[in-house]
């Protein structure tokens, strides 16, 4: 399994375990492909992570959908 880049590990530091469990698989996918970053959609009752080709690899953008 691919190692997460430092920027992804730092992003997960101090996060709630449920948050980490939700977004970590997508971060791992991004790390395995190393072609795109990750968009995290955070709303009061929604948390989603997506590979986003418009975001450079190693970067994470939090957004409202």
Short mmCIF file of C-alpha atoms in Angstrom, two decimals:
data_model
loop_
_atom_site.label_atom_id
_atom_site.label_comp_id
_atom_site.label_asym_id
_atom_site.label_seq_id
_atom_site.Cartn_x
_atom_site.Cartn_y
_atom_site.Cartn_z
CA UNK A 1 0.00 0.00 0.00
CA UNK A 2 1.30 3.46 -0.86
CA UNK A 3 2.68 5.75 1.82
CA UNK A 4 0.84 9.05 2.21
CA UNK A 5 2.81 12.17 1.32
CA UNK A 6 3.69 14.50 4.19
CA UNK A 7 0.99 17.00 3.19
CA UNK A 8 -1.72 14.33 3.48
CA UNK A 9 -0.39 13.04 6.82
CA UNK A 10 -0.31 16.59 8.17
CA UNK A 11 -3.89 17.17 6.97
CA UNK A 12 -5.08 14.14 8.95
CA UNK A 13 -3.27 15.09 12.17
CA UNK A 14 -5.68 15.73 15.02
CA UNK A 15 -8.76 14.87 12.98
CA UNK A 16 -11.65 12.86 14.35
CA UNK A 17 -11.26 9.11 13.65
CA UNK A 18 -14.51 9.05 11.66
CA UNK A 19 -13.21 11.89 9.47
CA UNK A 20 -9.92 10.03 8.92
CA UNK A 21 -11.71 6.76 8.12
CA UNK A 22 -13.83 8.57 5.53
CA UNK A 23 -11.12 10.44 3.64
CA UNK A 24 -8.04 8.21 4.07
CA UNK A 25 -9.01 5.69 1.34
CA UNK A 26 -9.19 8.52 -1.22
CA UNK A 27 -5.88 9.96 -0.01
CA UNK A 28 -4.33 6.52 -0.42
CA UNK A 29 -5.76 6.26 -3.94
CA UNK A 30 -4.31 9.67 -4.81
CA UNK A 31 -0.94 8.63 -3.36
CA UNK A 32 -0.96 5.41 -5.38
CA UNK A 33 -1.73 7.20 -8.66
CA UNK A 34 0.32 10.36 -7.95
CA UNK A 35 -1.51 12.24 -10.69
CA UNK A 36 -4.16 14.34 -8.91
CA UNK A 37 -5.01 15.93 -5.60
CA UNK A 38 -8.09 15.53 -3.43
CA UNK A 39 -11.19 17.64 -2.91
CA UNK A 40 -12.90 17.24 0.47
CA UNK A 41 -16.55 18.27 0.60
CA UNK A 42 -17.56 19.27 4.14
CA UNK A 43 -21.12 20.18 5.04
CA UNK A 44 -23.01 19.76 8.31
CA UNK A 45 -24.34 16.31 7.40
CA UNK A 46 -22.01 15.39 4.55
CA UNK A 47 -18.35 14.46 4.27
CA UNK A 48 -16.98 13.23 0.96
CA UNK A 49 -13.54 12.97 -0.58
CA UNK A 50 -12.89 12.86 -4.33
CA UNK A 51 -9.86 12.64 -6.57
CA UNK A 52 -9.83 15.92 -8.51
CA UNK A 53 -7.74 16.22 -11.68
CA UNK A 54 -7.80 20.03 -11.31
CA UNK A 55 -5.88 19.86 -8.02
CA UNK A 56 -2.16 19.07 -8.19
CA UNK A 57 -1.01 15.83 -6.58
CA UNK A 58 -0.21 16.25 -2.89
CA UNK A 59 -2.69 19.06 -2.36
CA UNK A 60 -6.05 18.94 -0.61
CA UNK A 61 -8.83 21.46 -1.08
CA UNK A 62 -11.78 21.66 1.31
CA UNK A 63 -14.93 22.85 -0.37
CA UNK A 64 -18.66 23.19 0.00
CA UNK A 65 -20.55 21.31 -2.69
#
